[in-house]
Short mmCIF file of C-alpha atoms in Angstrom, two decimals:
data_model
loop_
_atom_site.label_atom_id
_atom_site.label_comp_id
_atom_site.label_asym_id
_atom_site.label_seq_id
_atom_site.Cartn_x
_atom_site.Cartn_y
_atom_site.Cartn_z
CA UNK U 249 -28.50 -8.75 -16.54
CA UNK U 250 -28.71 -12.68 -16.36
CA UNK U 251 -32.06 -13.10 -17.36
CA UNK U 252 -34.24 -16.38 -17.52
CA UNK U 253 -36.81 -17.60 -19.97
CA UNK U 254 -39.01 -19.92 -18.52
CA UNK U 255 -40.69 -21.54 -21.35
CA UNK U 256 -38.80 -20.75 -24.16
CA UNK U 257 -41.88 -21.39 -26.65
CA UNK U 258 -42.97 -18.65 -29.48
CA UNK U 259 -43.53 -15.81 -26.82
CA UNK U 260 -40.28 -17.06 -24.80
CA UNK U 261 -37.93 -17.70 -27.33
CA UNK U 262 -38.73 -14.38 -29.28
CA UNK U 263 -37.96 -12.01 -26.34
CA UNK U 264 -35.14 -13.85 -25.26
CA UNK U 265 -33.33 -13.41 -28.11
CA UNK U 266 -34.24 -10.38 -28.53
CA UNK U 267 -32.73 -9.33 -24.81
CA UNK U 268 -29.87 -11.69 -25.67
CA UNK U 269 -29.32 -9.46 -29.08
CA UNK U 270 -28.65 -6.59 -26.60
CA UNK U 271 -26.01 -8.42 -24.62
CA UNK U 272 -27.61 -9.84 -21.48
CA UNK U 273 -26.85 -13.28 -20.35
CA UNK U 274 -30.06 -15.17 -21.31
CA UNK U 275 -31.26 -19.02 -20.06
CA UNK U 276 -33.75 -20.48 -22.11
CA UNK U 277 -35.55 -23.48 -20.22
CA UNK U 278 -37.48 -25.68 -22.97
CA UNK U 279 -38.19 -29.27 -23.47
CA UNK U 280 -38.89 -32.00 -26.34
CA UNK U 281 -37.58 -31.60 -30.12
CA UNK U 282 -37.83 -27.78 -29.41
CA UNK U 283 -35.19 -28.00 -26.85
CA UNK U 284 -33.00 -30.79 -29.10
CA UNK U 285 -33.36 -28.54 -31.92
CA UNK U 286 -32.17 -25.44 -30.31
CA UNK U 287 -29.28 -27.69 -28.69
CA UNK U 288 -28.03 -28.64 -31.46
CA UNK U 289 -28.55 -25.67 -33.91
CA UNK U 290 -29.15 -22.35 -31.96
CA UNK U 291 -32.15 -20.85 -32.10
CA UNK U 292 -33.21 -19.31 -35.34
CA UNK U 293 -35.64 -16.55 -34.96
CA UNK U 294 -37.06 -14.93 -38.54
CA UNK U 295 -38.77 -11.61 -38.40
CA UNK U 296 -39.93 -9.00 -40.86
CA UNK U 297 -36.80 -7.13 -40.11
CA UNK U 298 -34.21 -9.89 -40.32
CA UNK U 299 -32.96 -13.47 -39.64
CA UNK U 300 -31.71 -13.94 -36.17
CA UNK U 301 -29.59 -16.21 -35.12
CA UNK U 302 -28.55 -16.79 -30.78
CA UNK U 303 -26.47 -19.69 -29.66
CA UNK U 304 -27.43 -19.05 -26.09
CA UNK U 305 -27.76 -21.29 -22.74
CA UNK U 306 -30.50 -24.09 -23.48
CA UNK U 307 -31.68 -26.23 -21.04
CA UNK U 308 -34.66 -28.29 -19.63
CA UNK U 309 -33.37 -27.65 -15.88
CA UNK U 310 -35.20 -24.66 -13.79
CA UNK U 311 -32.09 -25.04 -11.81
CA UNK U 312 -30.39 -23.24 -14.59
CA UNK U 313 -31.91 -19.96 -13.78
CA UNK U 314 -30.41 -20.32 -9.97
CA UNK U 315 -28.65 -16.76 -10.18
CA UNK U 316 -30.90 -14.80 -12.77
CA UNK U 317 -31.58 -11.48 -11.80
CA UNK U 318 -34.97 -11.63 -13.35
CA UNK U 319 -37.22 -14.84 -14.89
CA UNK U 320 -39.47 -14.36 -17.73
CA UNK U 321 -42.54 -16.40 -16.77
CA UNK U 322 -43.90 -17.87 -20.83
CA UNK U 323 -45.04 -21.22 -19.35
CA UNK U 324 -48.72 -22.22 -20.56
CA UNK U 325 -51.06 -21.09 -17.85
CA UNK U 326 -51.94 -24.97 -17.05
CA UNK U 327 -48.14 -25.06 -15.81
CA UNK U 328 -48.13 -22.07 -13.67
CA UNK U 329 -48.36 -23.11 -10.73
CA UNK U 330 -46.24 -26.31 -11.01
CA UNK U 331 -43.42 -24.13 -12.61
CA UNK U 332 -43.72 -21.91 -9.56
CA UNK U 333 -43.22 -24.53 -6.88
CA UNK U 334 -39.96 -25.48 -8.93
CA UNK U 335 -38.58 -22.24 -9.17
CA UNK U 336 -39.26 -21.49 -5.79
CA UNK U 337 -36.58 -23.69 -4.22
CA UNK U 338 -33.92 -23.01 -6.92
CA UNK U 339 -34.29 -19.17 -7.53
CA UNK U 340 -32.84 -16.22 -5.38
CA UNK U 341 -34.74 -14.60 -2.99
CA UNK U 342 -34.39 -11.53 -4.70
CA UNK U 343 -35.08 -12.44 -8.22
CA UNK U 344 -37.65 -10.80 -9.79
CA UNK U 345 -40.48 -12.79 -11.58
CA UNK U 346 -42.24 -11.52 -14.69
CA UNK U 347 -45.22 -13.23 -15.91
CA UNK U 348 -45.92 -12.88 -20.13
CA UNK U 349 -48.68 -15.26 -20.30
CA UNK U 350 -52.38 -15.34 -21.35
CA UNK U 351 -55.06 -14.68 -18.71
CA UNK U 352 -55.58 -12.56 -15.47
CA UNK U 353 -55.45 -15.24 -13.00
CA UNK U 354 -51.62 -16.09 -13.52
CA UNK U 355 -50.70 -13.08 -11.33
CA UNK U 356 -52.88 -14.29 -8.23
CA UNK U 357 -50.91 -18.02 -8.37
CA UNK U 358 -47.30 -16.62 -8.57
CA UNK U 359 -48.06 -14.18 -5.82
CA UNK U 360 -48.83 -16.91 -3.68
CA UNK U 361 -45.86 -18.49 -4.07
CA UNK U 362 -43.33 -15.44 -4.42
CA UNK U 363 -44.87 -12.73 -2.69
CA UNK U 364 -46.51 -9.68 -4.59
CA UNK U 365 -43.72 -7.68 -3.85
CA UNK U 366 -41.42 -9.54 -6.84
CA UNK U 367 -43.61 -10.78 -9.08
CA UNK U 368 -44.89 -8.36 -12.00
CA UNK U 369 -47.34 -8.65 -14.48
CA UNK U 370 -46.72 -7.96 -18.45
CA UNK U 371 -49.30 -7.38 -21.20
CA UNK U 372 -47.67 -8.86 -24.51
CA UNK U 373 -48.67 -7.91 -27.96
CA UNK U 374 -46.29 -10.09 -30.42
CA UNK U 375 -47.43 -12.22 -33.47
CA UNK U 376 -45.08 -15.27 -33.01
CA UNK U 377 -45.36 -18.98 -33.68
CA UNK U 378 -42.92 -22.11 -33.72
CA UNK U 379 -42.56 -22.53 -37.74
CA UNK U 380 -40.63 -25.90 -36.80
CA UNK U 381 -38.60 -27.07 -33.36
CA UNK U 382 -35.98 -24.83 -32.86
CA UNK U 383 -37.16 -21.70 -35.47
CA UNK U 384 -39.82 -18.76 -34.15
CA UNK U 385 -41.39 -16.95 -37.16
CA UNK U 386 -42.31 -13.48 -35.63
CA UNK U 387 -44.67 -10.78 -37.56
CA UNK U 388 -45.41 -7.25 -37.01
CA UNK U 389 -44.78 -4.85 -34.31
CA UNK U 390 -44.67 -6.48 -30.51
CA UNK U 391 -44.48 -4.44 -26.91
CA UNK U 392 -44.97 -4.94 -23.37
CA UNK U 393 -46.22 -3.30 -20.81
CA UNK U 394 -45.26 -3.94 -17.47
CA UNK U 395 -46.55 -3.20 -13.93
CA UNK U 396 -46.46 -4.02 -10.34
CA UNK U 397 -48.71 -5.86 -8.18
CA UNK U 398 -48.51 -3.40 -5.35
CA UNK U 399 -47.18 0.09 -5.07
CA UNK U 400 -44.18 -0.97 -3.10
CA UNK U 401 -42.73 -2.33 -6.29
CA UNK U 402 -43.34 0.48 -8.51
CA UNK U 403 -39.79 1.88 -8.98
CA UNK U 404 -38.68 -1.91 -9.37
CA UNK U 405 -41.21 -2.11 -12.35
CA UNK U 406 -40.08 1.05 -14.06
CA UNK U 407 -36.71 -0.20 -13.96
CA UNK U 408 -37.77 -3.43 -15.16
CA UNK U 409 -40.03 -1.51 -18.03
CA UNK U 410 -36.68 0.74 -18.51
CA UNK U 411 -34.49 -2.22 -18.96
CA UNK U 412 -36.75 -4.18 -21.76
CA UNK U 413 -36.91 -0.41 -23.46
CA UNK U 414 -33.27 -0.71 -24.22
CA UNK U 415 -33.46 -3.93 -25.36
CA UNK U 416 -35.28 -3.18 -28.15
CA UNK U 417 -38.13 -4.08 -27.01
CA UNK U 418 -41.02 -0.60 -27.16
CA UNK U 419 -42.13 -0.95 -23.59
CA UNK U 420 -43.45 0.90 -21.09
CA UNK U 421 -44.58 0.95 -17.49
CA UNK U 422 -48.22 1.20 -16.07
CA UNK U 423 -49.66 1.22 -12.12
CA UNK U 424 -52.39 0.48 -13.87
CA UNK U 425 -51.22 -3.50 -15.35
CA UNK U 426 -54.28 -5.73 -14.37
CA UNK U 427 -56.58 -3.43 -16.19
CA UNK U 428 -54.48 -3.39 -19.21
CA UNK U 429 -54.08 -7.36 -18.61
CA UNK U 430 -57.89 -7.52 -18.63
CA UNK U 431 -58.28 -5.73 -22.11
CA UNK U 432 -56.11 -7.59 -23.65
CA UNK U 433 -57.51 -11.03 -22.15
CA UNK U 434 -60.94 -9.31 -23.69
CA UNK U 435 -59.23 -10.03 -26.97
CA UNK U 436 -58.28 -13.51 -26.28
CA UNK U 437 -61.50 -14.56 -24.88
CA UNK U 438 -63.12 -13.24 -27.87
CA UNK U 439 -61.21 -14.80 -30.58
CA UNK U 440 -58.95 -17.93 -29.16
CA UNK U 441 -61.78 -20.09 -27.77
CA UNK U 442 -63.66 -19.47 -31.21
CA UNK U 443 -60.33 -20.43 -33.24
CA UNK U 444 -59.37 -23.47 -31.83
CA UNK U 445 -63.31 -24.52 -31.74
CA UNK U 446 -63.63 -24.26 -35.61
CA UNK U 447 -59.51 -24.73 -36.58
CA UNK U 448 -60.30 -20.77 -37.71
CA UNK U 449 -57.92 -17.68 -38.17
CA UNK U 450 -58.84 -14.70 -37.03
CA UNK U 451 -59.66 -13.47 -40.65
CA UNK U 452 -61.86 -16.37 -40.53
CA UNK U 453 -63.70 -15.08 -37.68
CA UNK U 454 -63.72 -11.50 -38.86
CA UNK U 455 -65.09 -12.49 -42.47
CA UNK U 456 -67.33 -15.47 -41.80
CA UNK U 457 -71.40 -13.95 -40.49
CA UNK U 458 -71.72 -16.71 -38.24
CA UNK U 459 -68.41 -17.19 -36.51
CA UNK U 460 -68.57 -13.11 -36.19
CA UNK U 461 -71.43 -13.22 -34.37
CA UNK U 462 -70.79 -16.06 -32.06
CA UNK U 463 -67.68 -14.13 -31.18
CA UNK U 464 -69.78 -10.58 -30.75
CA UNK U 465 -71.55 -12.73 -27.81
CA UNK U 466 -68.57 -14.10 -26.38
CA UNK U 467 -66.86 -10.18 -26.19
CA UNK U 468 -69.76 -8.79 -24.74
CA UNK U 469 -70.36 -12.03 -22.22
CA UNK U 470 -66.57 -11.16 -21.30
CA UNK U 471 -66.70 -7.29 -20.65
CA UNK U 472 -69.93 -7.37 -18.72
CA UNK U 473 -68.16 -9.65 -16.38
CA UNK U 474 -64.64 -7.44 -16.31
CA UNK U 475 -66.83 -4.91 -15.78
CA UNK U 476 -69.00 -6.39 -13.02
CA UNK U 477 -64.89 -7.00 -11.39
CA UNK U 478 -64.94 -3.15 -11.21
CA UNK U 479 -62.83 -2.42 -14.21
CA UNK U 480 -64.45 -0.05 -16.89
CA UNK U 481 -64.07 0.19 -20.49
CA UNK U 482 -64.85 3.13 -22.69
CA UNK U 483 -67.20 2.78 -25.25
CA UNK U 484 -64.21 3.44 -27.45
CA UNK U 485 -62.89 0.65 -26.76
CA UNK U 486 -65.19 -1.52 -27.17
CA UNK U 487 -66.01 -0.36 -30.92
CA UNK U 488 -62.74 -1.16 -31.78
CA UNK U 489 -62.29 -4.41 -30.27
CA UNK U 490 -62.94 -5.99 -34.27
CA UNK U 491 -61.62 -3.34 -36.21
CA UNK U 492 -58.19 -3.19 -34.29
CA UNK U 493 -58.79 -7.55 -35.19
CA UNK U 494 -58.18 -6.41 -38.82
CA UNK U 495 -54.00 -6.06 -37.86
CA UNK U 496 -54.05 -9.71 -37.06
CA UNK U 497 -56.47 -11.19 -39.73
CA UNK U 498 -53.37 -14.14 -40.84
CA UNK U 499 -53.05 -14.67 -37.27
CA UNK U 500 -53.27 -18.12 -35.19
CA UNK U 501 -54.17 -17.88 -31.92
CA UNK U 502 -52.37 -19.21 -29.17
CA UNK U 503 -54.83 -21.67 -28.54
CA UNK U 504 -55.48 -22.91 -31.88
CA UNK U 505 -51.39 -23.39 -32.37
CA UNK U 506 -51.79 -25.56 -29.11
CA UNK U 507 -54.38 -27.86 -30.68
CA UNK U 508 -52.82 -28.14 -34.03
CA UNK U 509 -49.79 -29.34 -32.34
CA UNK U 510 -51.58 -31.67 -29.86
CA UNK U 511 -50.92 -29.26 -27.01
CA UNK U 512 -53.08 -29.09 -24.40
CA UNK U 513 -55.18 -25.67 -24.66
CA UNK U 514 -55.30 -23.04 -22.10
CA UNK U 515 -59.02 -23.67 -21.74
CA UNK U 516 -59.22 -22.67 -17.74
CA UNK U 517 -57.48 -19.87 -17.60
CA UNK U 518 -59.33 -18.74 -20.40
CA UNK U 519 -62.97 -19.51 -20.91
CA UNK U 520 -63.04 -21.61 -17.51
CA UNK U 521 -61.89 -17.94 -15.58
CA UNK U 522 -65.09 -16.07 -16.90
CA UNK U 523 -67.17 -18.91 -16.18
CA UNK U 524 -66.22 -19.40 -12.65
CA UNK U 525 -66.35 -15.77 -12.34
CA UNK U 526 -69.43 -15.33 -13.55
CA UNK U 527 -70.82 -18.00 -11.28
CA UNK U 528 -69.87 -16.37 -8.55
CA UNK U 529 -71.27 -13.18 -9.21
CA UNK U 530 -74.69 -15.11 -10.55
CA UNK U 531 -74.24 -14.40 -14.17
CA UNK U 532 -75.01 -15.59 -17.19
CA UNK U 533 -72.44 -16.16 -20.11
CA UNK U 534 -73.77 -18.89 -21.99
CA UNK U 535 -71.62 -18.52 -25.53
CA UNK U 536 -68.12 -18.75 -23.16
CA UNK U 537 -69.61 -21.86 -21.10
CA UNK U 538 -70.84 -23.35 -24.52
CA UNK U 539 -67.47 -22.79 -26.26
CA UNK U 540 -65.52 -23.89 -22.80
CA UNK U 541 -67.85 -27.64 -22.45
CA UNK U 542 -67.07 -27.66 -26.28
CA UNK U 543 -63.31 -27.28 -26.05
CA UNK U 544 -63.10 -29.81 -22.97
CA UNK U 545 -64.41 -32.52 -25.07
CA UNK U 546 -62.36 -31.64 -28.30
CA UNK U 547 -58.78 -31.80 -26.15
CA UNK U 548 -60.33 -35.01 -24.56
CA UNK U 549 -60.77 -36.44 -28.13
CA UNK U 550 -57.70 -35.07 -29.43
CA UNK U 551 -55.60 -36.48 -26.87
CA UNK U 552 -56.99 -39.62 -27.40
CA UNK U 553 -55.76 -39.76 -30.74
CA UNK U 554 -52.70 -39.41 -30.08
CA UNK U 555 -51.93 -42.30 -27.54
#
């Protein structure tokens, strides 16, 4: 397949080369030293298993991905919707669009623009970071699972599921995505606010009484407005939201990457998402909306800086 990464960051870069590894014809759309980096060099990717190296296509034009067959969508969710409007008028009509990022409200935006019908959501468990432009350190076991919007495109998201299993990659469809989207944006709600608040690993988090129980009141805020949605978690669950933590203890979030790299954070789809929520169902989640004002003025400050 010719296969696009849009956003060929940690996340991007990682399963790109891991679908290039298995012989499909991969775009990677980057920018900045990143992008030089992997111009000049190839794109180094070290994992616990070996040292990869892909000289693939690497480019900062979206018009590069004009006849993929499917685009991986790995933008930050404050670029969604731009990154959308630009694929829209370059892309086939019948390419496929699958989004990896953070959040639940991703899905809604690219509908919009493609149409539910192609675009298909992915839950993605991977450990990866950008050790320096151009090199992805990956850690530990990664997956996806992928599913359609609608039930029209279930057999298109099995295939798509079927495809990334052959890869390499250990994934596997469900009808079911937004629910499994939700428990794993339960995680990040819980623990990459908190991170890039106090510069704090998830160990951190885990070990340290008060930073534990700040982010005991941000999980529960979280659930009992996924759960006011309609979706329901077992009690199971729930219990194991910290110990399951325990795998990814050395971790940096997402989030707190972004800030030590004077990124800008994913603060709306994030925290801002359960706070809007919330307001419209007339709840209360005072530890996210805390956190969220907090995190508004620290990229605000940290932006500053760096002009």
């Amino acid at each position: 397949m010719k296969i696009g990464i849009m956003g060929a960051g940690a996340v991007g870069a990682f399963f790109g080369s891991v679908l290039h590894k298995a012989g499909h014809e991969v775009t990677f759309i980057a920018r900045g030293q990143h992008l030089k980096a992997m111009r000049e060099n190839g794109l180094t990717v070290k994992s616990d298993q070996e040292i990869m190296k892909v000289d693939g296509i690497f480019s900062d034009d979206p018009a590069s991905l004009s006849d993929s067959d499917i685009v991986l969508i790995c933008v930050k969710s404050n670029d969604t919707e731009e990154t959308a409007k630009n694929l829209k008028n370059v892309l086939r009509e019948d390419t496929y669009i699958l989004t990896l990022q953070n959040g639940v409200d991703n899905e809604e935006i690219l509908a919009d623009i493609f149409g539910k019908n192609r675009v298909f959501s992915c839950a993605t468990y991977v450990q990866a970071a950008v050790q320096e432009p151009g090199v992805i350190q990956q850690n530990g076991e990664f997956s996806l699972v992928v599913g359609e919007l609608e039930s029209s495109a279930l057999e298109s998201a099995q295939e798509i599921a079927a495809a990334l299993k052959d890869s390499g990659i250990f994934a596997k469809h469900s009808s079911t995505i937004l629910y499994n989207k939700w428990k794993k944006y339960i995680w990040n709600v819980t623990f990459n606010p908190l991170s890039a608040a106090m510069e704090a690993s998830t160990g951190d988090i885990l070990d340290q009484p008060n930073l534990r129980a700040l982010a005991e009141k941000i999980c529960a805020e979280v659930i009992s407005v996924g759960e006011k949605l309609g979706y329901e978690f077992s009690s199971y669950f729930k219990e194991n939201i910290f110990p399951n933590a325990e795998q990814a203890r050395n971790h940096q979030t997402s989030m707190l990457q972004d800030r030590l790299n004077g990124k800008k954070m994913e603060i709306e789809s994030l925290c801002g998402y359960v706070v809007r929520k919330s307001r419209e169902l007339n709840m209360s989640v005072p530890t996210i909306e805390t956190i969220y004002h907090i995190l508004k003025y620290l990229e605000s400050s940290d932006l500053k800086k760096t002009k």
